[in-house]
mmCIF file of N, CA and C in Angstrom:
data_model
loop_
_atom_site.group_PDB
_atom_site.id
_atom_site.type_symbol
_atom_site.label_atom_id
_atom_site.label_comp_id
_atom_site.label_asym_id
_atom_site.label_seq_id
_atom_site.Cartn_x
_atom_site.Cartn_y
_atom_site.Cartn_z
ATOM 1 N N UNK A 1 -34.718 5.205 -74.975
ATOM 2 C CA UNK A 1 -33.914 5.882 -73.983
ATOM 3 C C UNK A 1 -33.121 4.866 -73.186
ATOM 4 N N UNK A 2 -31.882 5.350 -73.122
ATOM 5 C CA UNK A 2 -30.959 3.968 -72.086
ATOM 6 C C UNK A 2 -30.923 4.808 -70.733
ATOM 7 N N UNK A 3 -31.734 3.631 -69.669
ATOM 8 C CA UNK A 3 -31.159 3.598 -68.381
ATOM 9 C C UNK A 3 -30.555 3.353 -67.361
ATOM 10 N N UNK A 4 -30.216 3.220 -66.222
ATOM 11 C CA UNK A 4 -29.314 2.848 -65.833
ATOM 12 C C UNK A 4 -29.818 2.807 -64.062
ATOM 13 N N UNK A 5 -29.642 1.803 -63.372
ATOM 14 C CA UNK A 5 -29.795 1.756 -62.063
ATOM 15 C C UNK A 5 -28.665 1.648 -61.127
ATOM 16 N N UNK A 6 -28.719 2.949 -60.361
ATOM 17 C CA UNK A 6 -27.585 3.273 -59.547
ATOM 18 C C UNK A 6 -28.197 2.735 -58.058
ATOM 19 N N UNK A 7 -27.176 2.994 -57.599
ATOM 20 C CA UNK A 7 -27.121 2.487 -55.906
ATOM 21 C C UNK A 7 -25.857 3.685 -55.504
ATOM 22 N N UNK A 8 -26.817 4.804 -54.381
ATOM 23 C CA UNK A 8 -25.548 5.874 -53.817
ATOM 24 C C UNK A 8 -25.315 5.448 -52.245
ATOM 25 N N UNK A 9 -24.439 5.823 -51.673
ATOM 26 C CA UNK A 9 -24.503 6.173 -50.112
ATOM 27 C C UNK A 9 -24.978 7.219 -49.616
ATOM 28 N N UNK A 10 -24.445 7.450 -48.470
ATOM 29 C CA UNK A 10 -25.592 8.753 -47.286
ATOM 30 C C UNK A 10 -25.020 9.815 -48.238
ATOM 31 N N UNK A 11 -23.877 9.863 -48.275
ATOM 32 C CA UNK A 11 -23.057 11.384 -48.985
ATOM 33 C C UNK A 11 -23.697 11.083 -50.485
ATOM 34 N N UNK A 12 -24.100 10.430 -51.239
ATOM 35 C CA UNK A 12 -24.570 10.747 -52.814
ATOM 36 C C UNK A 12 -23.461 9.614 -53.406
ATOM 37 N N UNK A 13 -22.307 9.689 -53.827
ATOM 38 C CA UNK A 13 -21.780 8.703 -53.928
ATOM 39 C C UNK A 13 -22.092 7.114 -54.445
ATOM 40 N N UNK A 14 -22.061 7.152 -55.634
ATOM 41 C CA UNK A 14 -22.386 6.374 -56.836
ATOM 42 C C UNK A 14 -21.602 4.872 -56.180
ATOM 43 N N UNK A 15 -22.319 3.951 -55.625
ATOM 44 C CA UNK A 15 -21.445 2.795 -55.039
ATOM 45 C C UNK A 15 -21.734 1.474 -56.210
ATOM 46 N N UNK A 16 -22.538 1.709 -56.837
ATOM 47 C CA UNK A 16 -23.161 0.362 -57.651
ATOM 48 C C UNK A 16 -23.730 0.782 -58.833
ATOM 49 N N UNK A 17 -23.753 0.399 -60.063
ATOM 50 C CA UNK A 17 -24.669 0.147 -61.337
ATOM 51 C C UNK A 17 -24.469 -0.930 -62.271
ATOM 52 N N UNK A 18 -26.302 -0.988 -63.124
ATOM 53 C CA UNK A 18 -27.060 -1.753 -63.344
ATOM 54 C C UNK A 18 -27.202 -1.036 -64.648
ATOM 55 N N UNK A 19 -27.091 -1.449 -65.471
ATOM 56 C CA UNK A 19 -27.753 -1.129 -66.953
ATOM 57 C C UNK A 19 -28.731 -1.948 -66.979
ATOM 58 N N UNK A 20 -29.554 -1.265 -68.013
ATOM 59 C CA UNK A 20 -30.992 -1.137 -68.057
ATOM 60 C C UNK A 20 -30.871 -2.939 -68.834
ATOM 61 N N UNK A 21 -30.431 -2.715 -69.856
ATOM 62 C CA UNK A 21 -30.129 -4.144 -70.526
ATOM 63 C C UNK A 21 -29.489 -5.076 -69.666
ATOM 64 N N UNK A 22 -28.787 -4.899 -68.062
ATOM 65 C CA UNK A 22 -29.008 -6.503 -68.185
ATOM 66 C C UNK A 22 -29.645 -6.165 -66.246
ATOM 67 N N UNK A 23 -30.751 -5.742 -66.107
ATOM 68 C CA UNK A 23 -32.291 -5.153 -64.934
ATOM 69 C C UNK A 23 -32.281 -6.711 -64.772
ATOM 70 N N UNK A 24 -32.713 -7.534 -65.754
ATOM 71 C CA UNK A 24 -33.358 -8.651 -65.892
ATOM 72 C C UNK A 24 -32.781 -9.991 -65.134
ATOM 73 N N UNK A 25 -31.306 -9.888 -65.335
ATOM 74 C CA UNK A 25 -30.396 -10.498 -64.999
ATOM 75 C C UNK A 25 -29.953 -10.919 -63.288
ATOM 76 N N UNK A 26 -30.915 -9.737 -62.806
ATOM 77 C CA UNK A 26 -30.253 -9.172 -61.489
ATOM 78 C C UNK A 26 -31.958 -9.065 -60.776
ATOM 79 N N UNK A 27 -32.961 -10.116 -61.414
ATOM 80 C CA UNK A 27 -33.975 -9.885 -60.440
ATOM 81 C C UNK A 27 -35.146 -9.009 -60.888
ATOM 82 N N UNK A 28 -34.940 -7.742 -62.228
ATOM 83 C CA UNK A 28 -35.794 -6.655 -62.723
ATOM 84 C C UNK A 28 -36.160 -5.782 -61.787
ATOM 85 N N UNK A 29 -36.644 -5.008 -62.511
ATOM 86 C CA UNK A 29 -36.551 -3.699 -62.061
ATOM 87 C C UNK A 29 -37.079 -3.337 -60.778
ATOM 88 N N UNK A 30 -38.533 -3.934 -60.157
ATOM 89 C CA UNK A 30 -39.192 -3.752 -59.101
ATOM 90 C C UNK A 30 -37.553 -4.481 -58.106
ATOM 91 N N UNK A 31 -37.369 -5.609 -58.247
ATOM 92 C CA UNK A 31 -36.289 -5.644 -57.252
ATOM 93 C C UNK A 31 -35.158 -4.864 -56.958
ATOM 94 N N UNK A 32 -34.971 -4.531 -58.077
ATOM 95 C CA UNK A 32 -33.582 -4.014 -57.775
ATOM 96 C C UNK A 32 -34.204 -2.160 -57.074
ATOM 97 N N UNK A 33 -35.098 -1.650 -57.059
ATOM 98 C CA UNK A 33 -35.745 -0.397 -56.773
ATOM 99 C C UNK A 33 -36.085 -0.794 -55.143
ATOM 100 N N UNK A 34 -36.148 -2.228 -55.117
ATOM 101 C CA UNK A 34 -36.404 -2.641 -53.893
ATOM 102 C C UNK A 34 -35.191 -2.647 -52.970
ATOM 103 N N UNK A 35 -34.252 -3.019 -53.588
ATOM 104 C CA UNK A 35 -32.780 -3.175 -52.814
ATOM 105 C C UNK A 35 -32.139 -1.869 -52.962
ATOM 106 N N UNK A 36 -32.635 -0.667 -53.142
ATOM 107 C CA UNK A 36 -32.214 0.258 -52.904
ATOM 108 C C UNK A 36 -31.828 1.330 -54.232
ATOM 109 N N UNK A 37 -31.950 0.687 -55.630
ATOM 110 C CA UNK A 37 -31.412 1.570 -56.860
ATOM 111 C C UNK A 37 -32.130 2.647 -56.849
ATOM 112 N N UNK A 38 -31.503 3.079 -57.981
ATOM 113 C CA UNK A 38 -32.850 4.251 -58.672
ATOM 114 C C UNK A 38 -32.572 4.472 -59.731
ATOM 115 N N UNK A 39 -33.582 4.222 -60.387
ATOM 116 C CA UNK A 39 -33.530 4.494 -62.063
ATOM 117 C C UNK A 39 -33.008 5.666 -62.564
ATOM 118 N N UNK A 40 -32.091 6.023 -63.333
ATOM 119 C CA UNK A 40 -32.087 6.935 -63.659
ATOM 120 C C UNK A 40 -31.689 7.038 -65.637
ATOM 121 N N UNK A 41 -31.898 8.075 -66.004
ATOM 122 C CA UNK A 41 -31.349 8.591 -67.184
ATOM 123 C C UNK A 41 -29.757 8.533 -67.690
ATOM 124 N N UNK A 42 -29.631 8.232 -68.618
ATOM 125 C CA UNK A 42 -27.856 8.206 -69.471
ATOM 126 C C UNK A 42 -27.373 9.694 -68.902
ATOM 127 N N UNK A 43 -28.168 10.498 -69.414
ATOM 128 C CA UNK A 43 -27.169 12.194 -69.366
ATOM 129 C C UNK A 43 -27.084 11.808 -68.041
ATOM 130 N N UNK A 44 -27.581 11.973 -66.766
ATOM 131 C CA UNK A 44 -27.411 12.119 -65.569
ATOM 132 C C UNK A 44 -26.410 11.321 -65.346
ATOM 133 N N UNK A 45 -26.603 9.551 -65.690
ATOM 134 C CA UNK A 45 -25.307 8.785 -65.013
ATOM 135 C C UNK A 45 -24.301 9.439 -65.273
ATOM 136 N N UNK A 46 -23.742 9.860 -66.457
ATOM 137 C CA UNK A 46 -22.539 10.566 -66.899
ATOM 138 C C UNK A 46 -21.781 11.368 -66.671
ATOM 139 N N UNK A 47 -22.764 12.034 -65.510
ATOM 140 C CA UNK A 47 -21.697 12.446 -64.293
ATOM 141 C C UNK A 47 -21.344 12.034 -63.342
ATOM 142 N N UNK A 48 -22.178 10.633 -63.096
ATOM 143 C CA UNK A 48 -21.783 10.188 -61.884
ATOM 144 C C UNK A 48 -20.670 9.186 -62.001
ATOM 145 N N UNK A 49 -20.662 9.116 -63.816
ATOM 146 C CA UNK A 49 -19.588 8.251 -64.167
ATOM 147 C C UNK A 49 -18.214 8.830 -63.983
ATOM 148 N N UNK A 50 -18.334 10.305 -64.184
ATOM 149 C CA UNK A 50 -17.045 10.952 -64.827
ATOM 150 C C UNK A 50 -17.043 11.151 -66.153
ATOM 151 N N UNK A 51 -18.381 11.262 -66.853
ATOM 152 C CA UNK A 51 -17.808 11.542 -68.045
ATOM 153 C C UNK A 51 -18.337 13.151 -68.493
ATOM 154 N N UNK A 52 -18.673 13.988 -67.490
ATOM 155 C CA UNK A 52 -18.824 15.585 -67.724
ATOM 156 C C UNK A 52 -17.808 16.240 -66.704
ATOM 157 N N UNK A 53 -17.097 15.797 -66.349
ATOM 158 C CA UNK A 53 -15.674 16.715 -65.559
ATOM 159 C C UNK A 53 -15.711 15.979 -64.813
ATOM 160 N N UNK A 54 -14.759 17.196 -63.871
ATOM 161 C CA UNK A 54 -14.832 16.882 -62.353
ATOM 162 C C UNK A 54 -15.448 17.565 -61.818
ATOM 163 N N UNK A 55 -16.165 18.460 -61.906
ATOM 164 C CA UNK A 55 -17.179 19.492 -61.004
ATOM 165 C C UNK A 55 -16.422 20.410 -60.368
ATOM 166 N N UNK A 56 -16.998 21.339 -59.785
ATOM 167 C CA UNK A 56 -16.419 22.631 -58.864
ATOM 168 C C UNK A 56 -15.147 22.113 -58.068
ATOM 169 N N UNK A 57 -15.067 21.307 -57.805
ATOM 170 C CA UNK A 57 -14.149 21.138 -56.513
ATOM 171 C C UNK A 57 -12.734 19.826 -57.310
ATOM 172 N N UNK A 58 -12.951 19.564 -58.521
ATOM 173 C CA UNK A 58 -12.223 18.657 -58.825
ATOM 174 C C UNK A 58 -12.359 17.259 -58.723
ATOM 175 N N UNK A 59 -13.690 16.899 -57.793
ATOM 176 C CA UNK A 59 -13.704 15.479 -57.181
ATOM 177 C C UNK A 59 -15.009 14.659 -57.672
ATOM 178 N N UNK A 60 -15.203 15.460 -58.782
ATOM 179 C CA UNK A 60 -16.664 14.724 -59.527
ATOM 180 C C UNK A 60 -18.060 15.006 -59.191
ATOM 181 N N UNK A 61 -19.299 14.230 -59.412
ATOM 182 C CA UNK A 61 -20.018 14.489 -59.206
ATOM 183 C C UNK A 61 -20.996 13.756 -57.670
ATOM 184 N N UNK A 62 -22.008 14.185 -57.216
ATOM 185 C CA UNK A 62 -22.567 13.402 -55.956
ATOM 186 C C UNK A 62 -23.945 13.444 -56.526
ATOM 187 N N UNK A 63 -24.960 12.529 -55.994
ATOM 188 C CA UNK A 63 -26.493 12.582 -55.925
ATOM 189 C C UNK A 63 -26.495 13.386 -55.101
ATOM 190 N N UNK A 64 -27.154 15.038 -55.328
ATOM 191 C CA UNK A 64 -27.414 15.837 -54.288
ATOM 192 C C UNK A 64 -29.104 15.605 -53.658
ATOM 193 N N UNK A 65 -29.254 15.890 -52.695
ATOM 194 C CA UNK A 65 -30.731 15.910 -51.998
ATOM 195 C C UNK A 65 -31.567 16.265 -52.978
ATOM 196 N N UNK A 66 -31.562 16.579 -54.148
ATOM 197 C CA UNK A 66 -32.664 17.183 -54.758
ATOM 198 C C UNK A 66 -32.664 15.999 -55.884
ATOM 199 N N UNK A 67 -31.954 15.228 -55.680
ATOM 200 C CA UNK A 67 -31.690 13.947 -57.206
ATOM 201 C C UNK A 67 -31.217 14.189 -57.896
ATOM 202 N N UNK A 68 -30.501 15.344 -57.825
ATOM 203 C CA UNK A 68 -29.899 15.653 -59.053
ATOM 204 C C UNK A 68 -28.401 15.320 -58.784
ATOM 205 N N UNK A 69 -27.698 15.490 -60.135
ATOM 206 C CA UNK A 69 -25.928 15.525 -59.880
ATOM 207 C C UNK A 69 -25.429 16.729 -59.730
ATOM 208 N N UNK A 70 -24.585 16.818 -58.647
ATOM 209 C CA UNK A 70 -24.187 18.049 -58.159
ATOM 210 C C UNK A 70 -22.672 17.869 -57.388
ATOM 211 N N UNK A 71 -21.520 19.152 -57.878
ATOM 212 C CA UNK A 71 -20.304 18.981 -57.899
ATOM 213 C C UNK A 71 -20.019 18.318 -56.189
ATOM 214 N N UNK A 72 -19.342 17.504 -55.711
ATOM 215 C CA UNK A 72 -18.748 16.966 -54.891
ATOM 216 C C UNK A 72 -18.086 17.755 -53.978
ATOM 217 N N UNK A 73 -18.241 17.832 -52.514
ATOM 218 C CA UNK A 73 -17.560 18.461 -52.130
ATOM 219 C C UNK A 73 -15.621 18.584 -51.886
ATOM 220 N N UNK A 74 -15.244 19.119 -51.270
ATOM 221 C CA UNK A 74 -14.009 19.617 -51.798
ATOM 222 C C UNK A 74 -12.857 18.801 -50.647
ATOM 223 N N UNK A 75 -12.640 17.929 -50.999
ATOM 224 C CA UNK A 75 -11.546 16.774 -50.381
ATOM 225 C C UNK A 75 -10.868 18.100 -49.070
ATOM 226 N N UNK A 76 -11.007 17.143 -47.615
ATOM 227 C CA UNK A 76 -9.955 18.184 -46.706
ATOM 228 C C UNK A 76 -8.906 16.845 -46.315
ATOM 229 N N UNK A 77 -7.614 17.473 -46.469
ATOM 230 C CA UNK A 77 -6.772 16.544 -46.321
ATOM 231 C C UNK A 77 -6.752 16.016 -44.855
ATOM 232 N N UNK A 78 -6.268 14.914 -44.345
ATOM 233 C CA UNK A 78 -6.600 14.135 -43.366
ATOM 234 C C UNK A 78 -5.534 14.802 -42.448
ATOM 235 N N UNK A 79 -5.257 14.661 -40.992
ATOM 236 C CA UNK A 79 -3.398 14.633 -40.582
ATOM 237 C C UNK A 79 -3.063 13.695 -41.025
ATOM 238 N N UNK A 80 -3.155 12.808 -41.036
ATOM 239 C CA UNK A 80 -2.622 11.208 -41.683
ATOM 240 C C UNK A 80 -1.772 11.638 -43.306
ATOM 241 N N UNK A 81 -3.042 12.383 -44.133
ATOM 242 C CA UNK A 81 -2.296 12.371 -45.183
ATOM 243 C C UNK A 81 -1.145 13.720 -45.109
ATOM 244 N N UNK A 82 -1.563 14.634 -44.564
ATOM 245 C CA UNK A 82 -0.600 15.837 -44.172
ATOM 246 C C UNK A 82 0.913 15.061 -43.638
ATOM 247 N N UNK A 83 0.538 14.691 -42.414
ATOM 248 C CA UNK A 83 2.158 13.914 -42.354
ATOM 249 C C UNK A 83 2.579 12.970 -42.955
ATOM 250 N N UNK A 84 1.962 12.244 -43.855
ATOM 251 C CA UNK A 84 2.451 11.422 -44.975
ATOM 252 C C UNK A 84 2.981 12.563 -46.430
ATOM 253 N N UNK A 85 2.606 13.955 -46.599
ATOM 254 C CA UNK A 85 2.974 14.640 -47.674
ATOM 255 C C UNK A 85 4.845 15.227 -47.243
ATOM 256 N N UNK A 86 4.612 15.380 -45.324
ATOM 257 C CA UNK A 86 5.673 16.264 -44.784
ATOM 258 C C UNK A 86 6.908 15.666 -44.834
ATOM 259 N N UNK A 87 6.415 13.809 -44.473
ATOM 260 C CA UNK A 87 7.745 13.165 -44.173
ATOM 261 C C UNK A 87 7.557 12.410 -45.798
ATOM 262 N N UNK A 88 7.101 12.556 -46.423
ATOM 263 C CA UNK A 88 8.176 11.937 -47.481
ATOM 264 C C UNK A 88 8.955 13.265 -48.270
ATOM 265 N N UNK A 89 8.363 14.666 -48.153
ATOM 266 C CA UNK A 89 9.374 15.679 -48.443
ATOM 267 C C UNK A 89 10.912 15.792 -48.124
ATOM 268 N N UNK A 90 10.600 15.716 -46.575
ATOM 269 C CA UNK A 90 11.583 15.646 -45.794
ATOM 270 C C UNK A 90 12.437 14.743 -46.020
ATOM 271 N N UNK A 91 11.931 13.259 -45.784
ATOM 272 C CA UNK A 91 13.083 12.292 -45.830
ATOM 273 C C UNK A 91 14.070 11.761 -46.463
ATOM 274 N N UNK A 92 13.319 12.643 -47.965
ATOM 275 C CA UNK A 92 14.152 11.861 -49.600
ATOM 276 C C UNK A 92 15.195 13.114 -48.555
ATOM 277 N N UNK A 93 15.130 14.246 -48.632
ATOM 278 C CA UNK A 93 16.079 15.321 -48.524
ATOM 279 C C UNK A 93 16.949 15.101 -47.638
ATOM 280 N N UNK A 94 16.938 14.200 -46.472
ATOM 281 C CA UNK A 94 17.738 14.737 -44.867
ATOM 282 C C UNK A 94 18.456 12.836 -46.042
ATOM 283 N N UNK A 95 17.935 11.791 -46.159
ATOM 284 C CA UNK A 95 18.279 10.804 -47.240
ATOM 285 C C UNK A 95 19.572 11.384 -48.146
ATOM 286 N N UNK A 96 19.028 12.328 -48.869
ATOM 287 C CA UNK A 96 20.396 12.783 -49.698
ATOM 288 C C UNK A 96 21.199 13.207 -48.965
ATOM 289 N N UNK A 97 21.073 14.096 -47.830
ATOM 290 C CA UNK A 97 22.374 14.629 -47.411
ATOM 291 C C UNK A 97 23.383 13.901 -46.563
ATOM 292 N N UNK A 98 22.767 12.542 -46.335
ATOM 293 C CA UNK A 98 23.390 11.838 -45.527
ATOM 294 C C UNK A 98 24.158 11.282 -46.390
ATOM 295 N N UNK A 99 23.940 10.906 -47.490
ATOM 296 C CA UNK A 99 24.605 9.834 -48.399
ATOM 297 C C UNK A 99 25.628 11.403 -48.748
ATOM 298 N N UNK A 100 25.128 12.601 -49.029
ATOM 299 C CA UNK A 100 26.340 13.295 -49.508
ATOM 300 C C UNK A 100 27.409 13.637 -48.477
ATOM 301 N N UNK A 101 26.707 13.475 -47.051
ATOM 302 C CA UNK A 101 27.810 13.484 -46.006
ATOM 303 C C UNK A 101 28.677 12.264 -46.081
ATOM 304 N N UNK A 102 28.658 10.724 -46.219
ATOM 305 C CA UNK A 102 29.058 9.863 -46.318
ATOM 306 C C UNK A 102 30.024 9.918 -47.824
ATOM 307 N N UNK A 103 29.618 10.497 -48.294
ATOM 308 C CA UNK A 103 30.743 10.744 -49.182
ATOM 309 C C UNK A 103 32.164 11.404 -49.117
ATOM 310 N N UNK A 104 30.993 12.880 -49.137
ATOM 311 C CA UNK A 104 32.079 14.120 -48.202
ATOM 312 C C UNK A 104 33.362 13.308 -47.261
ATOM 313 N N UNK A 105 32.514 12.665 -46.616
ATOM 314 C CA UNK A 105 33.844 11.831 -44.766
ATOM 315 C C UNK A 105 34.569 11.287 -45.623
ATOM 316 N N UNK A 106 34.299 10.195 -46.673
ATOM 317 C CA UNK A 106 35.344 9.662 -47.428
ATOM 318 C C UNK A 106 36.034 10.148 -48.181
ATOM 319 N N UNK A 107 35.853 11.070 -48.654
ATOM 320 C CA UNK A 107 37.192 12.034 -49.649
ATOM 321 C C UNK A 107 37.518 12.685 -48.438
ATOM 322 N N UNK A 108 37.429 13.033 -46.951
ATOM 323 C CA UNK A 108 37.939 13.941 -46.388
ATOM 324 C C UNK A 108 38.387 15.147 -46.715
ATOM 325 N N UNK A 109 36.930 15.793 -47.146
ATOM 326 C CA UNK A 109 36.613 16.783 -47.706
ATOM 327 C C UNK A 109 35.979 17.957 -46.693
ATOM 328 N N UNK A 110 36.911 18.585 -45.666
ATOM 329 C CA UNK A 110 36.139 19.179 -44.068
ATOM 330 C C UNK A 110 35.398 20.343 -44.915
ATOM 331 N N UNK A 111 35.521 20.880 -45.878
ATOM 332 C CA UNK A 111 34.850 22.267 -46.483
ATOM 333 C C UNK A 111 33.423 21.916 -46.327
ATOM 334 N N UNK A 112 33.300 20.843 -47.449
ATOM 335 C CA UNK A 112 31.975 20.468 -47.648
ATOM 336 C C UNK A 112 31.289 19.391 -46.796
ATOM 337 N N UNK A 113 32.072 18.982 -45.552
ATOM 338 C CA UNK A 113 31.294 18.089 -44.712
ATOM 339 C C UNK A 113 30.707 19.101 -43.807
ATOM 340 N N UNK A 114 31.404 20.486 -43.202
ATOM 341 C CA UNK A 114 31.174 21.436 -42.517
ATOM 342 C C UNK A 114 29.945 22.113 -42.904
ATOM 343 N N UNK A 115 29.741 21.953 -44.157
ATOM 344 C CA UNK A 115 28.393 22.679 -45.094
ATOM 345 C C UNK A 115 27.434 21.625 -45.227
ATOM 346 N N UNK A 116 27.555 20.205 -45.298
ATOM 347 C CA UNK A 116 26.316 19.497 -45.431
ATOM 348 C C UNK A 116 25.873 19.264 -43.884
ATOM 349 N N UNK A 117 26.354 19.798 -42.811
ATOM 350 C CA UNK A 117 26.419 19.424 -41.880
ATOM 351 C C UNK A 117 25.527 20.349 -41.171
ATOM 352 N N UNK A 118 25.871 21.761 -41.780
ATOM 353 C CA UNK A 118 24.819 22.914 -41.648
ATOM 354 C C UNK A 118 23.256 22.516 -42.242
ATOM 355 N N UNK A 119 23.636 22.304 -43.569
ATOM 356 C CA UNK A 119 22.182 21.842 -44.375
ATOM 357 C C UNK A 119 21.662 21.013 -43.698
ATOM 358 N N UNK A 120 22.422 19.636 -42.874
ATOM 359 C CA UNK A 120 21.410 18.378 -42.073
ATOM 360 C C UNK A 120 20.950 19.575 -40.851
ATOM 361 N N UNK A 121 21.457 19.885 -40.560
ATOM 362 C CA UNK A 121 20.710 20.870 -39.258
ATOM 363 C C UNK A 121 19.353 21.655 -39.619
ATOM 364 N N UNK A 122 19.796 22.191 -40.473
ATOM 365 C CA UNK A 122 18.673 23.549 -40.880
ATOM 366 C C UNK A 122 17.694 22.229 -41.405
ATOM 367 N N UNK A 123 17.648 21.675 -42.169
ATOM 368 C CA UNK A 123 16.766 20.564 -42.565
ATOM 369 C C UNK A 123 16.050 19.931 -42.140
ATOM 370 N N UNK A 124 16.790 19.338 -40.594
ATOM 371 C CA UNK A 124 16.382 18.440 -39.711
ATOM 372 C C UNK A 124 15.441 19.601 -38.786
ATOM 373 N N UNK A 125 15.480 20.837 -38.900
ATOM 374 C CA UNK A 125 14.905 21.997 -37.832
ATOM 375 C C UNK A 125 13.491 21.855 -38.851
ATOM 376 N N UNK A 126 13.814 22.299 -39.615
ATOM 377 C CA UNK A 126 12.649 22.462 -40.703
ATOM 378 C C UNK A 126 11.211 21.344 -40.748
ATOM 379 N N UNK A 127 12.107 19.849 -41.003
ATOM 380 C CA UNK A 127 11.175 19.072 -40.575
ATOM 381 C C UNK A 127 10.415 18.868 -39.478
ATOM 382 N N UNK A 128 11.126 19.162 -38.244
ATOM 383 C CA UNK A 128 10.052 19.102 -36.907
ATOM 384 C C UNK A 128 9.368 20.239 -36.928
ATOM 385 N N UNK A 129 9.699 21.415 -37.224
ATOM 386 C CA UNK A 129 8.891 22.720 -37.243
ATOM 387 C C UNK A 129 7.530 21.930 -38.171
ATOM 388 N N UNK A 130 7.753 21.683 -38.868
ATOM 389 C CA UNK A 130 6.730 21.101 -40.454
ATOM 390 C C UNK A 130 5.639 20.147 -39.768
ATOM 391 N N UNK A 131 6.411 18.745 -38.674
ATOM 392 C CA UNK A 131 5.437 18.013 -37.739
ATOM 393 C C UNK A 131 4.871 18.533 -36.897
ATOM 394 N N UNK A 132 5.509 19.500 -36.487
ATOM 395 C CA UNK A 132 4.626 20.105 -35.092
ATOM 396 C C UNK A 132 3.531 20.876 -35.822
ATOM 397 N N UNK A 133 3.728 21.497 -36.872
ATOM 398 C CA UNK A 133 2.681 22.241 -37.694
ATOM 399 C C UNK A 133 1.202 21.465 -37.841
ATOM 400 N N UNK A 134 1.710 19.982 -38.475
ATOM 401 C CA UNK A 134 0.753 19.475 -38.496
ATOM 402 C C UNK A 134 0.250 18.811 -37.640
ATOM 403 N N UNK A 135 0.435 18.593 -36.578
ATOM 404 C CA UNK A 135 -0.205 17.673 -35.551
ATOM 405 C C UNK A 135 -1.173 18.590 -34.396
#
């Protein structure tokens, strides 16, 4: 049977492994059980590897309280990453219209500077509505 010595954190979370073949290398087995591993079985690592999905939630597997592997809970996005999703939406967009306004001015083109001019507005409304959402 091949085993394998893991090391999790408080949440379950697979931070370290030890194959059984090289235990020896690293002190054997009483030590390394001492510094915190735990022996476990091939089928089991294999989820903690990633190699039976991603579990219920998409985000793999955890050491649940019972020792067993059990699906991961379900990622909540940060504000950090929320306003990092809002303003790079935003910015490529209010980005293009500036460069298409800078165009527009140079052909002196009033139709379509009058219209990208609307779009930077409604755009630029959109995005702060979008920050204030998230904050």
């Amino acid at each position: 049977m091949k085993y394998y010595y893991c090391k999790f954190d408080d949440a379950g979370k697979r931070t370290d492994t030890v194959p059984d073949f090289l235990a020896d290398s690293r002190g054997g087995e009483a030590k390394l059980i001492a510094a915190g591993y735990i022996k476990i079985l091939d089928d089991e690592y294999q989820y903690y590897a990633g190699n039976q999905g991603n579990g219920d939630n998409g985000n793999g597997y955890v050491r649940g309280s019972d020792g067993k592997p059990t699906s991961a809970a379900a990622h909540i996005q940060t504000t950090a990453e929320k306003l990092t999703a809002v303003k790079s939406t935003y910015e490529a967009q209010i980005s293009d219209l500036k460069d298409a306004l800078a165009t527009a001015t140079l052909a002196a083109d009033d139709t379509l500077i009058a219209s990208l001019k609307t779009d930077y507005a409604t755009a630029m409304t959109a995005y702060q509505a979008a920050l204030k959402e998230v904050s």
